[in-house]
Short mmCIF file of the C-alpha atoms (twelve columns), coordinates in Angstrom:
data_MODEL
# 
_entry.id   MODEL 
# 
loop_
_atom_site.group_PDB 
_atom_site.id 
_atom_site.type_symbol 
_atom_site.label_atom_id 
_atom_site.label_alt_id 
_atom_site.label_comp_id 
_atom_site.label_asym_id 
_atom_site.label_seq_id 
_atom_site.Cartn_x 
_atom_site.Cartn_y 
_atom_site.Cartn_z 
_atom_site.pdbx_PDB_model_num 
ATOM 1   C CA . MET A 1   125.583 45.068 -15.704 1 
ATOM 2   C CA . LEU A 2   122.025 44.439 -14.514 1 
ATOM 3   C CA . ALA A 3   122.721 46.044 -11.152 1 
ATOM 4   C CA . GLN A 4   124.231 49.091 -12.848 1 
ATOM 5   C CA . VAL A 5   121.246 49.500 -15.132 1 
ATOM 6   C CA . ALA A 6   118.873 49.207 -12.175 1 
ATOM 7   C CA . SER A 7   120.736 51.937 -10.323 1 
ATOM 8   C CA . LEU A 8   120.012 54.618 -12.890 1 
ATOM 9   C CA . GLY A 9   116.556 55.491 -11.559 1 
ATOM 10  C CA . TYR A 10  115.657 58.261 -9.110  1 
ATOM 11  C CA . SER A 11  112.552 59.285 -7.187  1 
ATOM 12  C CA . GLN A 12  110.601 56.311 -8.520  1 
ATOM 13  C CA . PRO A 13  110.981 57.223 -12.217 1 
ATOM 14  C CA . ARG A 14  108.560 55.875 -14.778 1 
ATOM 15  C CA . GLY A 15  111.457 54.499 -16.785 1 
ATOM 16  C CA . ILE A 16  115.198 54.142 -16.945 1 
ATOM 17  C CA . SER A 17  115.715 56.787 -19.562 1 
ATOM 18  C CA . LEU A 18  119.457 57.295 -19.115 1 
ATOM 19  C CA . ILE A 19  119.746 54.291 -21.429 1 
ATOM 20  C CA . ARG A 20  118.795 54.992 -25.019 1 
ATOM 21  C CA . GLN A 21  119.672 52.970 -28.061 1 
ATOM 22  C CA . ALA A 22  120.385 56.111 -30.075 1 
ATOM 23  C CA . ASP A 23  123.605 56.623 -28.078 1 
ATOM 24  C CA . LEU A 24  125.824 53.813 -29.339 1 
ATOM 25  C CA . ARG A 25  128.603 54.566 -26.883 1 
ATOM 26  C CA . PHE A 26  126.588 53.919 -23.759 1 
ATOM 27  C CA . PRO A 27  126.788 50.318 -22.487 1 
ATOM 28  C CA . LEU A 28  123.573 48.731 -23.677 1 
ATOM 29  C CA . LEU A 29  121.695 45.819 -22.191 1 
ATOM 30  C CA . VAL A 30  120.613 43.517 -24.988 1 
ATOM 31  C CA . LEU A 31  117.532 41.610 -24.044 1 
ATOM 32  C CA . SER A 32  116.531 38.441 -25.832 1 
ATOM 33  C CA . ILE A 33  113.295 36.580 -25.215 1 
ATOM 34  C CA . SER A 34  113.032 33.235 -26.957 1 
ATOM 35  C CA . LEU A 35  109.621 31.863 -27.799 1 
ATOM 36  C CA . LEU A 36  109.260 28.108 -28.142 1 
ATOM 37  C CA . THR A 37  107.179 27.316 -31.193 1 
ATOM 38  C CA . VAL A 38  105.640 23.895 -31.478 1 
ATOM 39  C CA . VAL A 39  105.211 22.837 -35.083 1 
ATOM 40  C CA . GLY A 40  102.804 19.999 -35.871 1 
ATOM 41  C CA . CYS A 41  99.475  19.023 -37.247 1 
ATOM 42  C CA . ARG A 42  97.651  19.839 -34.035 1 
ATOM 43  C CA . GLN A 43  97.593  23.216 -32.279 1 
ATOM 44  C CA . SER A 44  99.680  23.162 -29.119 1 
ATOM 45  C CA . SER A 45  97.849  23.688 -25.847 1 
ATOM 46  C CA . ARG A 46  100.877 25.559 -24.455 1 
ATOM 47  C CA . THR A 47  100.777 29.318 -24.796 1 
ATOM 48  C CA . ASP A 48  103.639 31.537 -25.916 1 
ATOM 49  C CA . GLU A 49  103.729 32.964 -22.408 1 
ATOM 50  C CA . ASP A 50  104.225 29.476 -20.916 1 
ATOM 51  C CA . ALA A 51  107.084 28.807 -23.331 1 
ATOM 52  C CA . THR A 52  108.701 32.152 -22.523 1 
ATOM 53  C CA . VAL A 53  108.579 31.478 -18.785 1 
ATOM 54  C CA . GLU A 54  110.154 28.051 -19.260 1 
ATOM 55  C CA . SER A 55  113.012 29.427 -21.376 1 
ATOM 56  C CA . ARG A 56  113.729 32.304 -18.987 1 
ATOM 57  C CA . SER A 57  116.940 32.250 -16.977 1 
ATOM 58  C CA . PRO A 58  116.374 31.583 -13.253 1 
ATOM 59  C CA . SER A 59  118.336 34.747 -12.499 1 
ATOM 60  C CA . ALA A 60  116.330 36.962 -14.886 1 
ATOM 61  C CA . ARG A 61  115.519 40.404 -13.449 1 
ATOM 62  C CA . MET A 62  112.116 40.910 -14.994 1 
ATOM 63  C CA . GLU A 63  111.542 44.197 -13.161 1 
ATOM 64  C CA . ILE A 64  114.463 45.616 -15.166 1 
ATOM 65  C CA . VAL A 65  113.061 44.183 -18.401 1 
ATOM 66  C CA . ASP A 66  109.716 45.800 -17.624 1 
ATOM 67  C CA . ALA A 67  111.369 49.146 -16.818 1 
ATOM 68  C CA . LEU A 68  113.305 49.103 -20.093 1 
ATOM 69  C CA . ARG A 69  110.157 48.327 -22.055 1 
ATOM 70  C CA . GLN A 70  108.262 51.117 -20.313 1 
ATOM 71  C CA . ASP A 71  111.103 53.502 -21.098 1 
ATOM 72  C CA . GLN A 72  110.953 52.648 -24.794 1 
ATOM 73  C CA . VAL A 73  107.334 53.767 -25.027 1 
ATOM 74  C CA . ALA A 74  107.432 56.610 -22.469 1 
ATOM 75  C CA . GLU A 75  106.414 59.986 -23.867 1 
ATOM 76  C CA . ARG A 76  109.269 62.510 -23.859 1 
ATOM 77  C CA . HIS A 77  108.876 66.220 -23.303 1 
ATOM 78  C CA . PRO A 78  110.585 68.321 -26.019 1 
ATOM 79  C CA . SER A 79  113.063 69.554 -23.402 1 
ATOM 80  C CA . ASP A 80  114.181 66.047 -22.385 1 
ATOM 81  C CA . GLY A 81  117.730 65.455 -23.592 1 
ATOM 82  C CA . GLY A 82  118.016 69.030 -24.803 1 
ATOM 83  C CA . GLY A 83  121.088 71.223 -24.822 1 
ATOM 84  C CA . SER A 84  124.752 70.451 -25.427 1 
ATOM 85  C CA . VAL A 85  127.871 69.651 -23.419 1 
ATOM 86  C CA . GLN A 86  131.521 70.282 -24.107 1 
ATOM 87  C CA . PHE A 87  134.777 70.249 -22.202 1 
ATOM 88  C CA . GLU A 88  135.509 73.619 -20.651 1 
ATOM 89  C CA . THR A 89  139.201 72.856 -21.118 1 
ATOM 90  C CA . THR A 90  140.579 69.937 -23.107 1 
ATOM 91  C CA . PRO A 91  141.772 67.401 -20.527 1 
ATOM 92  C CA . GLU A 92  145.169 65.803 -20.735 1 
ATOM 93  C CA . ALA A 93  145.414 62.035 -20.944 1 
ATOM 94  C CA . VAL A 94  145.259 60.435 -17.496 1 
ATOM 95  C CA . VAL A 95  147.192 57.343 -16.422 1 
ATOM 96  C CA . ALA A 96  145.002 54.298 -15.743 1 
ATOM 97  C CA . GLY A 97  144.068 54.186 -12.079 1 
ATOM 98  C CA . GLY A 98  145.440 57.693 -11.591 1 
ATOM 99  C CA . VAL A 99  143.614 60.878 -10.690 1 
ATOM 100 C CA . GLY A 100 142.482 63.765 -12.842 1 
ATOM 101 C CA . ARG A 101 140.190 66.768 -13.127 1 
ATOM 102 C CA . TRP A 102 137.546 67.184 -15.814 1 
ATOM 103 C CA . SER A 103 135.636 70.422 -16.467 1 
ATOM 104 C CA . PHE A 104 132.410 70.511 -18.500 1 
ATOM 105 C CA . VAL A 105 129.991 73.204 -19.621 1 
ATOM 106 C CA . TYR A 106 126.335 72.357 -20.222 1 
ATOM 107 C CA . ARG A 107 124.430 74.870 -22.378 1 
ATOM 108 C CA . ALA A 108 120.627 74.763 -22.331 1 
ATOM 109 C CA . GLY A 109 118.798 74.081 -25.583 1 
ATOM 110 C CA . PRO A 110 115.771 75.870 -27.112 1 
ATOM 111 C CA . HIS A 111 113.342 74.459 -24.524 1 
ATOM 112 C CA . GLY A 112 115.624 75.034 -21.537 1 
ATOM 113 C CA . ILE A 113 115.044 73.146 -18.294 1 
ATOM 114 C CA . ALA A 114 111.980 73.984 -16.191 1 
ATOM 115 C CA . GLU A 115 112.175 74.799 -12.505 1 
ATOM 116 C CA . ASP A 116 112.334 71.445 -10.661 1 
ATOM 117 C CA . GLY A 117 113.713 69.849 -13.815 1 
ATOM 118 C CA . TRP A 118 116.975 67.920 -13.680 1 
ATOM 119 C CA . LEU A 119 120.401 67.707 -15.283 1 
ATOM 120 C CA . PHE A 120 122.289 64.446 -14.703 1 
ATOM 121 C CA . PHE A 121 126.030 63.860 -14.823 1 
ATOM 122 C CA . GLN A 122 127.153 60.239 -15.198 1 
ATOM 123 C CA . ALA A 123 130.842 59.422 -14.775 1 
ATOM 124 C CA . PRO A 124 131.894 56.302 -16.701 1 
ATOM 125 C CA . PRO A 125 130.012 53.540 -14.859 1 
ATOM 126 C CA . PHE A 126 132.653 50.808 -15.025 1 
ATOM 127 C CA . TRP A 127 136.212 50.041 -13.938 1 
ATOM 128 C CA . GLY A 128 136.583 52.103 -10.803 1 
ATOM 129 C CA . TRP A 129 135.803 55.719 -11.640 1 
ATOM 130 C CA . SER A 130 135.094 57.899 -8.596  1 
ATOM 131 C CA . THR A 131 131.467 58.606 -7.847  1 
ATOM 132 C CA . PRO A 132 130.862 62.378 -8.183  1 
ATOM 133 C CA . GLN A 133 130.012 63.853 -4.788  1 
ATOM 134 C CA . VAL A 134 129.452 67.347 -3.402  1 
ATOM 135 C CA . VAL A 135 129.878 66.911 0.373   1 
ATOM 136 C CA . ALA A 136 133.558 66.078 0.974   1 
ATOM 137 C CA . PRO A 137 136.040 68.419 -0.762  1 
ATOM 138 C CA . ASP A 138 139.041 66.411 0.432   1 
ATOM 139 C CA . HIS A 139 137.765 63.112 -0.930  1 
ATOM 140 C CA . ALA A 140 138.032 61.691 -4.441  1 
ATOM 141 C CA . GLY A 141 135.249 62.609 -6.831  1 
ATOM 142 C CA . PHE A 142 134.425 65.986 -5.274  1 
ATOM 143 C CA . THR A 143 132.433 67.912 -7.882  1 
ATOM 144 C CA . GLU A 144 131.716 71.628 -8.145  1 
ATOM 145 C CA . VAL A 145 128.498 72.734 -9.833  1 
ATOM 146 C CA . ARG A 146 127.887 76.410 -10.530 1 
ATOM 147 C CA . THR A 147 126.147 78.869 -12.825 1 
ATOM 148 C CA . ALA A 148 126.377 82.599 -13.508 1 
ATOM 149 C CA . ALA A 149 122.673 82.836 -14.389 1 
ATOM 150 C CA . ALA A 150 120.956 85.343 -12.049 1 
ATOM 151 C CA . GLY A 151 118.039 84.074 -9.993  1 
ATOM 152 C CA . LEU A 152 118.950 80.439 -10.573 1 
ATOM 153 C CA . SER A 153 119.994 78.019 -7.845  1 
ATOM 154 C CA . LEU A 154 121.313 74.496 -8.297  1 
ATOM 155 C CA . GLU A 155 120.846 71.554 -5.929  1 
ATOM 156 C CA . PRO A 156 123.337 68.783 -6.793  1 
ATOM 157 C CA . SER A 157 123.270 65.443 -5.002  1 
ATOM 158 C CA . THR A 158 124.728 61.985 -5.523  1 
ATOM 159 C CA . ILE A 159 121.872 59.570 -6.185  1 
ATOM 160 C CA . ASP A 160 123.819 56.421 -7.061  1 
ATOM 161 C CA . GLN A 161 127.208 55.085 -8.061  1 
ATOM 162 C CA . GLN A 162 128.882 57.438 -10.564 1 
ATOM 163 C CA . LEU A 163 125.636 59.413 -10.871 1 
ATOM 164 C CA . LEU A 164 125.069 63.051 -9.864  1 
ATOM 165 C CA . ALA A 165 121.657 64.731 -10.174 1 
ATOM 166 C CA . ILE A 166 121.366 68.521 -10.372 1 
ATOM 167 C CA . ARG A 167 117.967 70.020 -9.597  1 
ATOM 168 C CA . ILE A 168 117.061 73.385 -11.150 1 
ATOM 169 C CA . ARG A 169 115.546 75.771 -8.606  1 
ATOM 170 C CA . GLY A 170 114.535 79.431 -8.415  1 
ATOM 171 C CA . ARG A 171 113.389 79.632 -12.011 1 
ATOM 172 C CA . ALA A 172 113.777 77.806 -15.313 1 
ATOM 173 C CA . LEU A 173 117.152 77.493 -16.994 1 
ATOM 174 C CA . GLU A 174 116.687 79.413 -20.224 1 
ATOM 175 C CA . GLU A 175 118.080 78.703 -23.685 1 
ATOM 176 C CA . GLY A 176 121.797 79.466 -23.894 1 
ATOM 177 C CA . GLU A 177 122.345 79.660 -20.139 1 
ATOM 178 C CA . GLU A 178 125.151 77.505 -18.834 1 
ATOM 179 C CA . ILE A 179 126.007 75.204 -15.950 1 
ATOM 180 C CA . SER A 180 129.642 74.432 -15.163 1 
ATOM 181 C CA . ILE A 181 130.564 71.039 -13.708 1 
ATOM 182 C CA . VAL A 182 134.090 70.342 -12.424 1 
ATOM 183 C CA . TYR A 183 134.613 66.662 -11.635 1 
ATOM 184 C CA . GLY A 184 137.621 66.038 -9.382  1 
ATOM 185 C CA . ALA A 185 137.663 69.651 -8.178  1 
ATOM 186 C CA . GLY A 186 139.205 68.826 -4.782  1 
ATOM 187 C CA . ALA A 187 142.798 68.070 -3.843  1 
ATOM 188 C CA . ALA A 188 142.189 64.328 -4.261  1 
ATOM 189 C CA . GLY A 189 140.931 64.733 -7.846  1 
ATOM 190 C CA . ALA A 190 138.811 61.941 -9.291  1 
ATOM 191 C CA . VAL A 191 140.078 58.396 -9.770  1 
ATOM 192 C CA . ALA A 192 140.001 57.279 -13.399 1 
ATOM 193 C CA . ASP A 193 139.443 53.959 -15.140 1 
ATOM 194 C CA . ARG A 194 141.863 51.253 -13.993 1 
ATOM 195 C CA . TYR A 195 142.274 50.128 -17.606 1 
ATOM 196 C CA . ALA A 196 143.756 52.056 -20.520 1 
ATOM 197 C CA . GLU A 197 141.154 53.197 -23.079 1 
ATOM 198 C CA . SER A 198 141.286 55.560 -26.012 1 
ATOM 199 C CA . ARG A 199 137.713 56.713 -25.273 1 
ATOM 200 C CA . SER A 200 136.271 56.532 -21.768 1 
ATOM 201 C CA . CYS A 201 133.042 58.499 -22.003 1 
ATOM 202 C CA . PHE A 202 130.972 60.671 -19.688 1 
ATOM 203 C CA . PHE A 203 127.207 60.999 -20.090 1 
ATOM 204 C CA . PHE A 204 124.736 63.800 -19.484 1 
ATOM 205 C CA . ALA A 205 120.955 63.558 -19.437 1 
ATOM 206 C CA . VAL A 206 118.112 66.041 -19.032 1 
ATOM 207 C CA . ASP A 207 114.661 65.641 -17.526 1 
ATOM 208 C CA . GLY A 208 113.490 68.983 -18.806 1 
ATOM 209 C CA . ASP A 209 110.033 69.105 -17.221 1 
ATOM 210 C CA . GLY A 210 110.795 67.194 -14.023 1 
ATOM 211 C CA . ASP A 211 108.368 64.343 -14.673 1 
ATOM 212 C CA . GLY A 212 110.900 61.576 -13.987 1 
ATOM 213 C CA . ILE A 213 111.589 60.786 -17.652 1 
ATOM 214 C CA . ARG A 214 114.987 61.789 -18.982 1 
ATOM 215 C CA . SER A 215 116.964 61.423 -22.191 1 
ATOM 216 C CA . LEU A 216 120.646 61.569 -22.999 1 
ATOM 217 C CA . VAL A 217 122.154 64.778 -24.294 1 
ATOM 218 C CA . GLU A 218 123.505 64.146 -27.793 1 
ATOM 219 C CA . GLY A 219 127.240 63.957 -28.415 1 
ATOM 220 C CA . SER A 220 130.208 62.052 -27.044 1 
ATOM 221 C CA . ILE A 221 132.277 63.516 -24.222 1 
ATOM 222 C CA . CYS A 222 135.245 61.186 -23.857 1 
ATOM 223 C CA . SER A 223 138.684 61.168 -22.267 1 
ATOM 224 C CA . GLU A 224 141.808 59.171 -23.029 1 
ATOM 225 C CA . ILE A 225 143.153 56.870 -20.323 1 
ATOM 226 C CA . VAL A 226 146.719 55.716 -20.955 1 
ATOM 227 C CA . ALA A 227 148.832 52.905 -19.528 1 
ATOM 228 C CA . GLY A 228 151.218 53.597 -16.677 1 
ATOM 229 C CA . PRO A 229 155.002 53.097 -16.770 1 
ATOM 230 C CA . PRO A 230 156.463 49.632 -17.523 1 
ATOM 231 C CA . ALA A 231 156.192 47.362 -14.495 1 
ATOM 232 C CA . ARG A 232 155.773 43.783 -15.738 1 
ATOM 233 C CA . LEU A 233 157.092 41.539 -18.482 1 
ATOM 234 C CA . ALA A 234 154.640 38.910 -19.752 1 
ATOM 235 C CA . VAL A 235 156.231 36.115 -21.780 1 
ATOM 236 C CA . THR A 236 154.105 33.536 -23.598 1 
ATOM 237 C CA . LEU A 237 155.738 30.545 -25.273 1 
ATOM 238 C CA . GLN A 238 154.062 28.426 -27.916 1 
ATOM 239 C CA . SER A 239 152.663 25.412 -26.061 1 
ATOM 240 C CA . THR A 240 153.701 22.725 -28.586 1 
ATOM 241 C CA . ALA A 241 156.373 22.370 -31.278 1 
ATOM 242 C CA . ARG A 242 157.955 19.575 -33.290 1 
ATOM 243 C CA . PRO A 243 161.680 18.801 -32.983 1 
ATOM 244 C CA . GLY A 244 163.610 21.315 -35.050 1 
ATOM 245 C CA . GLN A 245 160.597 23.598 -35.484 1 
ATOM 246 C CA . VAL A 246 160.883 27.288 -34.617 1 
ATOM 247 C CA . ALA A 247 158.635 28.101 -31.644 1 
ATOM 248 C CA . MET A 248 157.033 31.499 -31.204 1 
ATOM 249 C CA . LEU A 249 157.749 33.525 -28.092 1 
ATOM 250 C CA . ASN A 250 155.585 36.601 -27.422 1 
ATOM 251 C CA . VAL A 251 156.808 39.304 -25.065 1 
ATOM 252 C CA . ALA A 252 154.483 42.015 -23.700 1 
ATOM 253 C CA . ILE A 253 155.482 45.059 -21.665 1 
ATOM 254 C CA . LEU A 254 152.717 45.850 -19.151 1 
ATOM 255 C CA . ASP A 255 152.074 48.432 -16.469 1 
ATOM 256 C CA . ALA A 256 151.324 47.520 -12.842 1 
ATOM 257 C CA . VAL A 257 147.690 46.540 -13.533 1 
ATOM 258 C CA . GLY A 258 148.264 44.712 -16.817 1 
ATOM 259 C CA . ASN A 259 147.709 47.426 -19.442 1 
ATOM 260 C CA . ARG A 260 149.911 47.147 -22.527 1 
ATOM 261 C CA . VAL A 261 152.523 49.886 -22.496 1 
ATOM 262 C CA . SER A 262 152.860 51.756 -25.785 1 
ATOM 263 C CA . GLY A 263 155.909 53.623 -26.986 1 
ATOM 264 C CA . TRP A 264 158.352 51.543 -24.943 1 
ATOM 265 C CA . THR A 265 161.804 51.088 -26.474 1 
ATOM 266 C CA . GLY A 266 164.459 48.718 -25.232 1 
ATOM 267 C CA . SER A 267 165.707 45.172 -25.619 1 
ATOM 268 C CA . VAL A 268 164.866 41.812 -24.111 1 
ATOM 269 C CA . SER A 269 167.583 39.169 -23.655 1 
ATOM 270 C CA . LEU A 270 167.014 35.431 -23.220 1 
ATOM 271 C CA . GLU A 271 169.534 33.260 -21.429 1 
ATOM 272 C CA . GLY A 272 169.776 29.552 -20.873 1 
# 
C-alpha cells in the first residue's frame, strides 16, 4: 500500500493529491501517530517528539507521511478536480482475470483545464489490472486518447503503475469540451482484477493549472468483475464433534483462482 501511494506523484509534485479523503471509494492510507503521555507530579523531561519517534515503526515511511500532510494543506486551483466522467458505453461484466475494453468520456468543467494542465486516468491500482499504455497497440492495456476539439493536442504517457497522465497542449480545454479514453483498445484488451468484485473502480484527477497539485474528479466510475466458470470444489468439515453429534460440512464451488461461483446449480454426492 505504501509503495502504491508513493507512486502517485509526477514531476516532483508538491503533494500526492490523487488521494483525497472526500472520495470514500479510493483506497485510503490511515495514519496513526501515538504520543506517549507521562502522567505524574513532576513534568517529564521527554518531549512529545521524542515519544513519537520511540513509538514509530522501524519501517515507517516518513517521507510519505510528510507528503500526505503537505497535500492536506496544499492550495487548490478552482479547476483542480473539475469536470465529470462517464462511461461512453456501459461495459459488460468481465470475468476475473479476463480481458475487457472500457471507454470513458471526460467533460471539462466551468474552469476547464489550462494549457500544460493535466488529466490523469488511474486504472484500479490493485489485483493485477493492466497498466494503461500508449506505445504498444498489441500489448495489454493499450489506451487510445482523443478529442474532437479543434486546436487542441493531447500528450498521454504512462507515469507509473496503472497511471496514465494526459497533458493538454495547443490551448486550454474549455468548458464542455470532451476527451475520450479507451482502455484496452488493442487486440489484447486490458487485463482485469483477478478477484471477483461488484465494484472495481477507476479514478480520474485533474491538475487544472499545471502546478503539480491535482484533485480527484467527483463520482464513481466502477465495473463489475464476475467469477469464472466452476473449476474447484472446496470442502470444509467441522474440526471437532462429540459422538452422535451432527457435524457441519460446508461445500463451496470456486473458479480457477478461488472466487466463489454464483448461480451454479447441481448436486454434490458424498461416498464412504
